[in-house]
Structures are given as C-alpha cells and as structure tokens.
CSV table of C-alpha atoms in Angstrom, one decimal:
chain,number,residue,atom,x,y,z
D,1,MET,CA,-0.1,0.1,0.1
D,2,VAL,CA,1.2,3.4,-1.4
D,3,ASN,CA,2.2,6.0,1.9
D,4,ARG,CA,0.6,9.1,0.3
D,5,HIS,CA,1.7,11.6,3.2
D,6,PRO,CA,5.1,12.0,1.7
D,7,ILE,CA,3.6,13.1,-2.0
D,8,ALA,CA,0.6,15.1,-0.6
D,9,THR,CA,3.2,16.8,1.5
D,10,ALA,CA,5.1,17.3,-2.1
D,11,LEU,CA,2.5,18.5,-3.7
D,12,ARG,CA,1.4,21.3,-1.2
D,13,ALA,CA,4.9,22.5,-0.9
D,14,LEU,CA,4.9,22.9,-5.0
D,15,ARG,CA,1.0,24.5,-5.1
D,16,GLN,CA,3.2,26.5,-2.2
D,17,THR,CA,6.1,27.2,-4.5
D,18,LEU,CA,4.4,28.5,-7.3
D,19,TRP,CA,1.1,29.9,-6.1
D,20,GLY,CA,1.2,30.2,-3.6
D,21,PRO,CA,1.4,33.0,-0.5
D,22,ASP,CA,4.7,34.1,1.5
D,23,GLY,CA,5.3,32.7,4.7
D,24,PRO,CA,4.9,34.9,7.7
D,25,PRO,CA,7.7,37.6,7.8
D,26,GLY,CA,10.8,37.3,9.2
D,27,ARG,CA,12.9,40.0,10.8
D,28,PRO,CA,14.1,42.4,9.0
D,29,LEU,CA,17.7,42.4,8.3
D,30,LEU,CA,18.8,45.4,9.9
D,31,ALA,CA,16.8,44.6,13.1
D,32,ARG,CA,19.8,44.8,15.1
D,33,TRP,CA,21.0,48.4,13.3
D,34,PRO,CA,17.5,50.6,14.0
D,35,ARG,CA,19.8,53.8,12.9
D,36,LEU,CA,20.5,51.8,9.1
D,37,ALA,CA,17.6,51.2,8.8
D,38,ARG,CA,16.0,54.6,8.3
D,39,PRO,CA,18.6,55.6,5.2
D,40,ALA,CA,18.1,51.9,4.4
D,41,ALA,CA,15.1,52.6,1.5
D,42,PRO,CA,16.2,55.3,0.1
D,43,VAL,CA,20.0,53.8,-0.4
D,44,GLY,CA,18.2,50.6,-1.8
D,45,LEU,CA,15.9,52.3,-4.0
D,46,LEU,CA,19.3,54.4,-5.7
D,47,ALA,CA,20.9,51.3,-5.9
D,48,VAL,CA,17.8,49.3,-7.9
D,49,LEU,CA,17.9,52.7,-10.6
D,50,GLY,CA,22.0,51.7,-10.7
D,51,VAL,CA,21.3,48.2,-11.5
D,52,PHE,CA,18.1,49.2,-13.7
D,53,TRP,CA,20.3,52.1,-16.1
D,54,ILE,CA,23.5,49.4,-16.3
D,55,THR,CA,21.5,46.2,-17.1
D,56,LEU,CA,19.6,49.2,-19.8
D,57,THR,CA,23.3,50.0,-20.9
D,58,VAL,CA,24.4,46.8,-21.5
D,59,GLU,CA,21.3,45.4,-23.6
D,60,SER,CA,21.7,48.9,-25.0
D,61,ASP,CA,25.5,47.7,-25.9
D,62,TRP,CA,24.1,43.8,-27.3
D,63,GLY,CA,21.8,45.5,-30.1
D,64,LEU,CA,18.9,45.1,-28.1
D,65,PRO,CA,15.8,47.8,-28.8
D,66,PRO,CA,15.3,50.6,-26.6
D,67,PRO,CA,12.2,48.8,-25.5
D,68,ILE,CA,13.3,45.2,-25.7
D,69,ALA,CA,16.2,46.7,-23.1
D,70,VAL,CA,13.4,48.6,-21.0
D,71,LEU,CA,11.2,45.3,-20.6
D,72,PHE,CA,14.4,43.7,-20.0
D,73,ALA,CA,15.9,45.8,-17.0
D,74,ALA,CA,12.6,46.3,-15.6
D,75,MET,CA,12.6,42.3,-15.2
D,76,THR,CA,16.0,42.8,-13.9
D,77,VAL,CA,15.0,44.5,-10.9
D,78,ALA,CA,11.8,44.2,-10.3
D,79,PRO,CA,12.6,40.6,-8.2
D,80,LEU,CA,15.1,42.8,-6.2
D,81,LEU,CA,11.9,45.0,-5.1
D,82,ALA,CA,9.9,42.3,-4.0
D,83,LEU,CA,12.5,40.8,-2.6
D,84,PRO,CA,12.4,42.8,1.3
D,85,ARG,CA,8.6,41.4,1.8
D,86,ARG,CA,7.7,38.7,-0.3
D,87,PRO,CA,10.6,36.3,-1.7
D,88,LEU,CA,8.9,33.4,-3.0
D,89,LEU,CA,7.0,36.1,-5.3
D,90,ALA,CA,10.4,37.7,-6.6
D,91,TRP,CA,12.1,34.0,-7.2
D,92,ARG,CA,9.2,33.7,-9.5
D,93,LEU,CA,10.1,36.9,-11.3
D,94,THR,CA,13.6,35.6,-11.8
D,95,VAL,CA,12.9,32.2,-12.6
D,96,LEU,CA,10.9,34.2,-15.2
D,97,ALA,CA,13.4,36.7,-15.8
D,98,LEU,CA,15.6,33.7,-16.3
D,99,LEU,CA,14.1,32.3,-19.2
D,100,ILE,CA,12.8,35.2,-21.1
D,101,CYS,CA,16.0,37.7,-20.6
D,102,THR,CA,18.3,35.3,-23.3
D,103,PHE,CA,19.1,37.1,-26.4
D,104,ASN,CA,22.0,38.5,-27.8
D,105,ALA,CA,24.4,37.6,-25.4
D,106,PRO,CA,27.8,37.5,-26.2
D,107,ALA,CA,30.2,35.0,-26.6
D,108,GLY,CA,32.4,33.5,-23.4
D,109,LEU,CA,29.7,34.3,-20.9
D,110,PRO,CA,29.3,31.2,-18.6
D,111,GLY,CA,25.1,32.3,-19.7
D,112,PRO,CA,23.2,34.1,-21.4
D,113,TRP,CA,22.1,36.6,-19.4
D,114,THR,CA,23.5,40.4,-18.1
D,115,PRO,CA,25.7,40.4,-14.7
D,116,PRO,CA,23.0,42.3,-12.9
D,117,LEU,CA,21.3,39.6,-14.2
D,118,ALA,CA,22.6,36.8,-12.7
D,119,LEU,CA,23.9,38.3,-9.7
D,120,GLY,CA,20.5,39.6,-8.5
D,121,SER,CA,19.5,36.3,-9.3
D,122,VAL,CA,21.6,34.5,-6.8
D,123,ALA,CA,20.6,36.9,-4.0
D,124,VAL,CA,17.5,36.8,-4.6
D,125,VAL,CA,17.8,32.8,-4.8
D,126,ALA,CA,20.0,32.8,-1.3
D,127,VAL,CA,17.5,34.4,0.7
D,128,VAL,CA,14.9,32.6,-0.6
D,129,LEU,CA,16.3,29.9,0.5
D,130,ALA,CA,17.0,31.2,3.8
D,131,ARG,CA,14.0,31.9,4.3
D,132,VAL,CA,11.2,28.8,3.2
D,133,ASP,CA,11.0,25.3,4.9
D,134,ARG,CA,12.8,21.7,3.4
D,135,PRO,CA,9.9,20.7,1.4
D,136,VAL,CA,9.5,24.7,-0.4
D,137,LEU,CA,13.1,24.6,-0.8
D,138,ALA,CA,13.4,21.2,-2.7
D,139,TRP,CA,10.6,22.8,-5.1
D,140,VAL,CA,13.2,26.3,-5.4
D,141,VAL,CA,16.5,23.8,-6.0
D,142,ALA,CA,14.6,21.9,-8.3
D,143,ILE,CA,12.5,25.0,-10.4
D,144,THR,CA,15.9,26.7,-10.5
D,145,THR,CA,18.0,24.2,-12.2
D,146,VAL,CA,16.0,23.9,-15.0
D,147,PRO,CA,17.1,27.2,-16.8
D,148,VAL,CA,20.3,26.3,-15.8
D,149,LEU,CA,20.5,22.8,-17.3
D,150,THR,CA,18.6,24.4,-20.9
D,151,LEU,CA,20.9,27.7,-20.9
D,152,VAL,CA,23.9,27.5,-18.8
D,153,HIS,CA,26.7,26.4,-21.1
D,154,ALA,CA,27.7,23.5,-20.9
D,155,GLU,CA,31.7,23.7,-19.0
D,156,ASN,CA,30.1,26.0,-16.7
D,157,ARG,CA,26.6,24.3,-15.9
D,158,ALA,CA,28.6,21.8,-13.0
D,159,ALA,CA,29.8,25.2,-10.9
D,160,VAL,CA,26.4,26.6,-11.1
D,161,LEU,CA,24.4,23.4,-10.1
D,162,ALA,CA,27.6,23.7,-6.6
D,163,LEU,CA,26.8,27.0,-6.4
D,164,LEU,CA,23.2,26.4,-5.7
D,165,GLY,CA,24.0,23.3,-3.9
D,166,ALA,CA,26.3,25.0,-1.5
D,167,LEU,CA,22.9,28.0,-1.6
D,168,ALA,CA,20.8,25.2,-0.7
D,169,ILE,CA,22.6,23.7,2.4
D,170,VAL,CA,23.9,27.2,3.8
D,171,GLY,CA,20.2,28.4,3.6
D,172,ASP,CA,18.8,25.3,5.3
D,173,LEU,CA,21.5,25.7,7.7
D,174,ILE,CA,20.3,29.8,8.5
D,175,ARG,CA,16.8,29.2,8.5
D,176,ARG,CA,17.1,26.8,11.1
D,177,ASN,CA,19.4,28.4,13.3
D,178,ARG,CA,17.0,30.6,13.0
D,179,LEU,CA,13.9,28.5,14.0
D,180,SER,CA,16.6,27.5,17.2
D,181,ARG,CA,16.9,31.2,18.5
D,182,ARG,CA,13.6,32.0,18.7
D,183,ALA,CA,12.8,28.6,20.3
D,184,LEU,CA,14.6,29.6,23.1
D,185,ALA,CA,13.9,33.1,23.0
D,186,ALA,CA,9.9,31.3,24.0
D,187,GLN,CA,11.2,29.6,26.2
D,188,THR,CA,13.6,32.3,27.4
D,189,GLU,CA,10.5,34.3,27.9
D,190,LEU,CA,8.6,31.5,29.3
D,191,SER,CA,10.6,30.2,32.0
D,192,GLU,CA,10.7,33.8,33.3
D,193,ARG,CA,7.6,34.1,34.0
D,194,GLU,CA,7.3,31.4,35.4
D,195,GLN,CA,9.7,32.4,38.0
D,196,GLU,CA,7.6,35.7,38.1
D,197,ARG,CA,4.9,34.1,39.0
D,198,ARG,CA,6.5,31.4,41.4
D,199,ALA,CA,8.1,34.7,43.0
D,200,VAL,CA,4.9,36.5,43.2
D,201,LEU,CA,3.6,32.7,45.3
D,202,GLU,CA,6.5,32.7,47.2
D,203,GLU,CA,5.8,36.6,48.4
D,204,ARG,CA,2.5,36.2,49.0
D,205,THR,CA,2.6,32.9,50.9
D,206,ARG,CA,5.6,34.6,53.6
D,207,ILE,CA,3.0,37.4,53.8
D,208,ALA,CA,0.8,35.2,54.4
D,209,ARG,CA,2.6,33.4,57.0
D,210,GLU,CA,3.7,36.7,58.8
D,211,LEU,CA,0.6,37.8,59.0
D,212,HIS,CA,-0.6,34.4,60.9
D,213,ASP,CA,1.9,35.3,63.6
D,214,VAL,CA,0.2,38.6,63.4
D,215,VAL,CA,-3.0,37.5,63.9
D,216,ALA,CA,-2.3,34.8,66.1
D,217,HIS,CA,-1.4,36.6,68.4
D,218,HIS,CA,-3.9,38.9,69.1
D,219,MET,CA,-6.6,35.7,68.7
D,220,SER,CA,-4.4,34.7,71.2
D,221,LEU,CA,-5.1,37.5,73.9
D,222,ILE,CA,-9.0,38.1,72.9
D,223,ALA,CA,-8.6,33.9,74.3
D,224,VAL,CA,-6.7,35.1,77.1
D,225,GLN,CA,-9.0,38.0,78.5
D,226,ALA,CA,-12.2,36.6,78.0
D,227,GLU,CA,-11.0,33.3,79.7
D,228,THR,CA,-9.6,35.5,82.8
D,229,ALA,CA,-12.5,38.3,82.7
D,230,PRO,CA,-15.2,36.3,85.2
D,231,TYR,CA,-12.4,36.4,87.6
D,232,ARG,CA,-11.5,40.0,87.4
D,233,LEU,CA,-14.5,41.1,87.3
D,234,THR,CA,-17.4,40.6,90.1
D,235,ASP,CA,-20.7,40.1,90.4
D,236,VAL,CA,-20.8,38.6,86.9
D,237,PRO,CA,-23.8,37.1,85.8
D,238,ALA,CA,-24.3,33.2,84.3
D,239,PRO,CA,-25.2,34.7,81.0
D,240,ALA,CA,-22.0,37.1,80.7
D,241,ALA,CA,-19.8,34.2,81.6
D,242,ALA,CA,-21.4,32.0,79.3
D,243,GLU,CA,-20.8,34.4,76.4
D,244,PHE,CA,-17.3,35.0,77.5
D,245,ALA,CA,-16.5,31.0,77.7
D,246,ALA,CA,-18.0,31.2,74.3
D,247,ILE,CA,-16.1,33.9,72.8
D,248,ALA,CA,-13.1,32.4,74.3
D,249,GLY,CA,-13.9,28.9,72.6
D,250,SER,CA,-14.0,30.4,69.3
D,251,ALA,CA,-10.9,31.9,69.9
D,252,ARG,CA,-9.6,28.4,70.4
D,253,ASP,CA,-11.1,27.2,67.6
D,254,ALA,CA,-9.9,29.9,65.3
D,255,LEU,CA,-6.6,29.4,66.5
D,256,THR,CA,-6.9,25.3,66.3
D,257,ASP,CA,-7.9,26.1,62.2
D,258,MET,CA,-4.7,29.0,61.8
D,259,ARG,CA,-2.6,26.6,62.9
D,260,ARG,CA,-3.8,24.3,60.2
D,261,LEU,CA,-3.9,26.5,58.1
D,262,LEU,CA,0.2,27.0,59.0
D,263,GLY,CA,0.8,23.5,58.1
D,264,VAL,CA,0.3,24.6,54.5
D,265,LEU,CA,1.7,27.7,54.0
D,266,ARG,CA,5.3,26.7,55.8
D,267,SER,CA,7.3,24.4,53.7
D,268,GLU,CA,9.5,21.7,55.9
D,269,ALA,CA,12.4,24.0,54.7
D,270,THR,CA,10.7,27.1,56.8
D,271,GLY,CA,10.4,26.4,60.7
D,272,PRO,CA,8.4,28.1,63.1
D,273,PRO,CA,10.3,31.8,64.2
D,274,THR,CA,12.0,32.3,66.4
D,275,ALA,CA,11.6,36.1,66.8
D,276,PRO,CA,8.5,38.3,67.5
D,277,GLN,CA,7.8,40.1,63.8
D,278,PRO,CA,9.2,43.8,63.7
D,279,ASP,CA,7.4,46.3,63.5
D,280,LEU,CA,7.2,50.3,62.7
D,281,GLY,CA,9.8,50.5,66.1
D,282,ASP,CA,12.7,48.3,64.4
D,283,LEU,CA,13.7,51.1,61.7
D,284,GLY,CA,15.7,52.7,63.8
D,285,ALA,CA,17.7,49.4,64.3
D,286,MET,CA,17.4,48.4,61.1
D,287,VAL,CA,18.9,52.0,59.3
D,288,ASP,CA,21.7,52.0,61.9
D,289,THR,CA,22.7,48.3,61.0
D,290,ALA,CA,23.2,49.8,57.0
D,291,ARG,CA,24.8,52.8,57.8
D,292,ARG,CA,26.9,51.0,59.8
D,293,ALA,CA,27.3,48.5,56.2
D,294,GLY,CA,28.2,52.1,54.5
D,295,LEU,CA,25.1,52.4,53.5
D,296,PRO,CA,24.2,56.4,54.0
D,297,VAL,CA,20.8,56.9,54.6
D,298,THR,CA,18.7,59.4,56.3
D,299,LEU,CA,15.6,58.1,58.4
D,300,ASP,CA,12.7,60.5,58.8
D,301,VAL,CA,9.2,58.6,60.8
D,302,ASP,CA,6.1,60.5,61.7
D,303,PRO,CA,4.4,58.2,63.6
D,304,PRO,CA,1.0,58.1,64.5
D,305,VAL,CA,0.2,60.9,68.0
D,306,ASP,CA,-0.8,57.9,69.9
D,307,GLY,CA,1.8,55.6,68.4
D,308,ARG,CA,-1.3,52.9,67.6
D,309,VAL,CA,-0.3,51.3,64.3
D,310,PRO,CA,-1.6,48.3,63.5
D,311,ALA,CA,0.2,45.2,63.8
D,312,PRO,CA,-0.2,44.1,59.9
D,313,VAL,CA,0.6,47.7,58.6
D,314,GLY,CA,3.5,48.4,61.2
D,315,LEU,CA,5.3,44.3,59.8
D,316,ALA,CA,4.3,45.9,55.9
D,317,ALA,CA,6.2,48.9,56.7
D,318,TYR,CA,9.3,47.5,57.8
D,319,ARG,CA,9.4,45.0,54.7
D,320,ILE,CA,9.1,47.7,52.6
D,321,VAL,CA,11.3,50.1,54.1
D,322,GLN,CA,13.5,46.8,54.4
D,323,GLU,CA,13.9,45.5,50.9
D,324,GLY,CA,13.7,49.4,49.2
D,325,LEU,CA,17.5,49.6,51.4
D,326,ALA,CA,18.3,45.9,49.6
D,327,ASN,CA,17.5,47.2,47.0
D,328,ALA,CA,19.4,50.5,46.5
D,329,ALA,CA,22.3,49.1,48.5
D,330,ARG,CA,22.5,46.7,44.8
D,331,HIS,CA,21.5,48.5,42.3
D,332,ALA,CA,22.9,52.1,43.3
D,333,ALA,CA,26.4,51.5,45.2
D,334,GLY,CA,27.0,54.5,46.5
D,335,ALA,CA,23.5,56.5,46.4
D,336,ALA,CA,22.3,58.6,49.9
D,337,VAL,CA,18.9,57.1,50.5
D,338,ARG,CA,16.2,58.7,52.1
D,339,VAL,CA,13.5,56.6,54.4
D,340,THR,CA,10.4,58.7,54.8
D,341,VAL,CA,7.9,57.1,56.7
D,342,ARG,CA,4.5,59.5,57.5
D,343,ALA,CA,1.6,58.9,59.3
D,344,HIS,CA,-1.7,60.1,58.4
D,345,ARG,CA,-5.6,59.7,59.9
D,346,SER,CA,-6.7,56.7,57.9
D,347,GLY,CA,-3.5,54.8,57.2
D,348,LEU,CA,0.7,55.1,57.1
D,349,GLY,CA,3.2,56.7,53.5
D,350,VAL,CA,5.8,55.0,53.2
D,351,ARG,CA,8.7,56.6,51.2
D,352,VAL,CA,12.3,54.8,50.3
D,353,GLU,CA,14.2,57.2,47.4
D,354,ASN,CA,18.0,57.1,46.3
D,355,SER,CA,20.1,59.8,44.7
D,356,PRO,CA,21.8,59.0,41.4
D,357,ALA,CA,24.2,55.7,41.3
D,358,ASP,CA,28.0,56.7,41.8
D,359,ALA,CA,28.9,53.0,41.0
D,360,ARG,CA,28.0,50.5,38.7
D,361,PRO,CA,24.9,48.1,39.7
D,362,THR,CA,26.6,45.5,41.4
D,363,ALA,CA,25.8,41.3,39.9
D,364,ASP,CA,23.6,40.0,42.2
D,365,GLY,CA,23.1,36.7,39.9
D,366,GLY,CA,19.9,38.0,37.8
D,367,PRO,CA,17.1,40.1,37.8
D,368,GLY,CA,15.1,40.1,41.4
D,369,HIS,CA,11.7,40.6,42.2
D,370,GLY,CA,11.5,43.1,45.0
D,371,LEU,CA,9.5,45.3,43.9
D,372,THR,CA,6.4,42.5,43.4
D,373,GLY,CA,7.0,41.0,46.9
D,374,MET,CA,6.7,45.4,47.8
D,375,ARG,CA,3.8,45.3,45.7
D,376,GLU,CA,2.0,42.7,47.4
D,377,ARG,CA,2.8,43.7,50.5
D,378,ALA,CA,0.5,46.9,49.6
D,379,THR,CA,-1.8,45.4,48.3
D,380,SER,CA,-2.5,42.9,50.4
D,381,LEU,CA,-3.6,45.5,53.1
D,382,GLY,CA,-5.6,46.8,50.2
D,383,GLY,CA,-3.0,49.8,49.6
D,384,THR,CA,-1.3,51.4,46.4
D,385,PHE,CA,1.9,50.9,46.3
D,386,THR,CA,5.1,53.1,42.3
D,387,ALA,CA,8.4,53.2,41.7
D,388,GLY,CA,9.3,54.5,39.5
D,389,PRO,CA,13.1,56.9,38.7
D,390,LEU,CA,13.5,60.5,39.3
D,391,PRO,CA,13.9,63.3,37.4
D,392,ASP,CA,17.3,63.0,38.9
D,393,GLY,CA,18.5,60.1,37.9
D,394,GLY,CA,17.7,58.8,41.1
D,395,TYR,CA,14.6,56.0,41.8
D,396,ALA,CA,11.9,55.6,44.5
D,397,VAL,CA,9.5,53.2,46.0
D,398,ALA,CA,6.2,54.6,48.0
D,399,ALA,CA,3.5,52.8,49.4
D,400,GLU,CA,-0.1,53.7,51.1
D,401,LEU,CA,-0.8,51.5,54.0
D,402,PRO,CA,-4.6,52.2,55.3
D,403,TYR,CA,-4.9,51.0,58.8
D,404,GLN,CA,-7.9,49.5,57.2
D,405,ALA,CA,-8.8,47.6,54.6
D,406,GLU,CA,-12.2,49.0,52.6
D,407,SER,CA,-14.8,47.2,52.3
D,408,GLY,CA,-14.6,45.2,49.9
D,409,ASP,CA,-11.5,43.9,49.5
D,410,ALA,CA,-10.7,40.1,50.9
C-alpha cells in the first residue's frame, strides 16, 4: 500500500512554491542596527535604479531595441523590489526573467544573462532558500535548475549547479539556526514568566505566614482575656460568663484552624519563627545596621500621635523599607538614601528614595523580584504601591498602607 502522506506534503509544497502566499515575514535585516534602518530605504532605491541603468546600458550595447532593453531591465530589478517583503514572489519573477532575458548575449559569458541579472538571481535565490522550509526549498532548487540546465553553457553548468547546492545547504542551516534561536527566546520568556509567577506565589505565602503570626497573637490575647474576665470582674451574671466562655472557645477554635493553615503555608524547610515579627519601632535598628554596612541612610519617621499602628501595617512598612534599602544597595551603590514614614488619619505613607548612583550596579546573579514583593504587601492591605525613576536620575518606591482595608477588599 502506497504511503500518500509524503506525496501530499510534496504537492502542498509545490502549490506553495508556484502560486502560494509567502510565509510570515522574517525579522528585518537591519533590526539589530536601527540607526541604519532609516537610510536603508533610499539607499536601496538608489541601488535598484543603478542596477536598472546598468542593465539598460548592457542590453543596449548588445544591440537590443530600446523597448526590449527597457523590458529586460525592468524584469531584472522587479525581483529586487519584491525581495524584502515577498521573497517567493521575487524568486518567481527571477525564474521568469532567467527564461525570457536570453537574447544576443556575447560569447564568453557563462550564461545568456547580463551580469546584473545573474548576480541578482543569486542574491534572490540565497534569500529565498534561507526563508522557506525544506519541502518548498526542494522545489525551489529543482525548478531553478531548469534554466541552468537548458541555458547555461555546458562547461559552466557543473559550477552553477554546485553554487546552487551550496546556497541550498547554507540557506537550510540559516533557517534552522533562526528557528532554534526563536524557540530559545520563546522558552526563555516562558521561563522568566514562570519564575516571576513563582516569586509572586512565594512572596504571598511568606506574607500569609507573617500575617498568621500577627493575627494568632491577637487571637491568643482575645482567648486569654475572655477566659480571665469572669475572675477579674465581680458579680458577673451567668449569661455573661457563658458569653465569655463562648468567646474564648471560638478564639481557641480559630487558633486551631490557623495552625492547620500555617502547616499548609510553611514548607518543610521553613521552621517556626524564633523572634517576634518586626514593626515600625524596629526601623531605627535596621537603618543603623545599613549605615554600619556603608549605606548613607537618612530616616524620617512621623508616627501617629497615639503611637498605635496595626501590626500588619507596621510589619508591611518594615518589610517595604527593608527591601527598598536592599535594592538601593544593590542597584545604586554609593547613592544617598532617604526613608520617609508619615502617619495620617487613615493610614501610613512609606517612601524610600535614592540619589543617582555613583557606581555601576553590583551583580547579584540575575533579576530580583523585590518590587513584586513590596507591591504584594501593599495590595494585601488594600493599599497602593508605586515605583519609578526620579527626574534627577535617582529612584523611589512609595506605598500607602491603610489602617483598615476597604469594605470591598478580601
């Protein structure tokens, strides 16, 4: 039984070669040099006009009538005009020109074509063979050999066929290399997105663990106070004592559920914390540590009048300042850093900014996700976060942390 799949593939490739549309456009030749791309169009147009004039002159010297010479010159430059965007169309025009422009060539030339047509045909075939896939490449080579075998002189035929074979091999290698680089770039982009997604999930898990510790502390206080309230008060009615006991029981149940949740969030490599979570009052110690490490930091803190900051807000402010100082030390070595914390009626404003760097950024093994973590901390409290360069060349991150999330927030 005949396997029709290769035959069907070959027929589809033949249709694509003879009258099918060109494939998706490849990367422009001058994409790596954008400064050269702008003058490329007028320079290319002048080159095509030059080829047209040279061909017209050669055809006239060969004794062709002016209308035929103009026609042959136009058929010589037409493939060059179509080549940048329609390589297959340019190749079809080239084959047509090779079959038609064959009159009155003087003896001594390897073929019946003018030098501009011969060189232009080589350029067109080379570009096409580097753009098409293998089935179409095979048909392009096979069809191009028709004018070579029928019109090229016998003593030069082997050399021209060898040149065509070399162009086919090199073109296929170029196409495969381009496809490999494109696949590698796509895989690299996918890996970067996956790393970013993983970093976001890890940071959210870390924030959830820290918030668990803060909330668990408050739930423990609620349970203890509810249990001891009947003993600290006199003449507590029985219904009120039962209500206190119910509050204490609910708090204990909530603590049990939160411990189960923490078991899911905390990985095997992450043990329980051995120190209380930091808050706004620990900023001074952290800044002193940064100064001893050589980072010029100025701290300006304006806490609330009553000194009360919700524990999650204080923890988020501490972590944002900590990451901001780390980013400044990593990416703006030698720059002066200013940390500003301002309390207002409904929340806390945190800002970390640095002056322009005096030295090149230090290598840290790859891009980090510090901004992602800071944004996650701010948005988890219903706040906002912004980051970006300053007009003087420095950089600033700022967060607004509300004391109480909006009612629509989860």
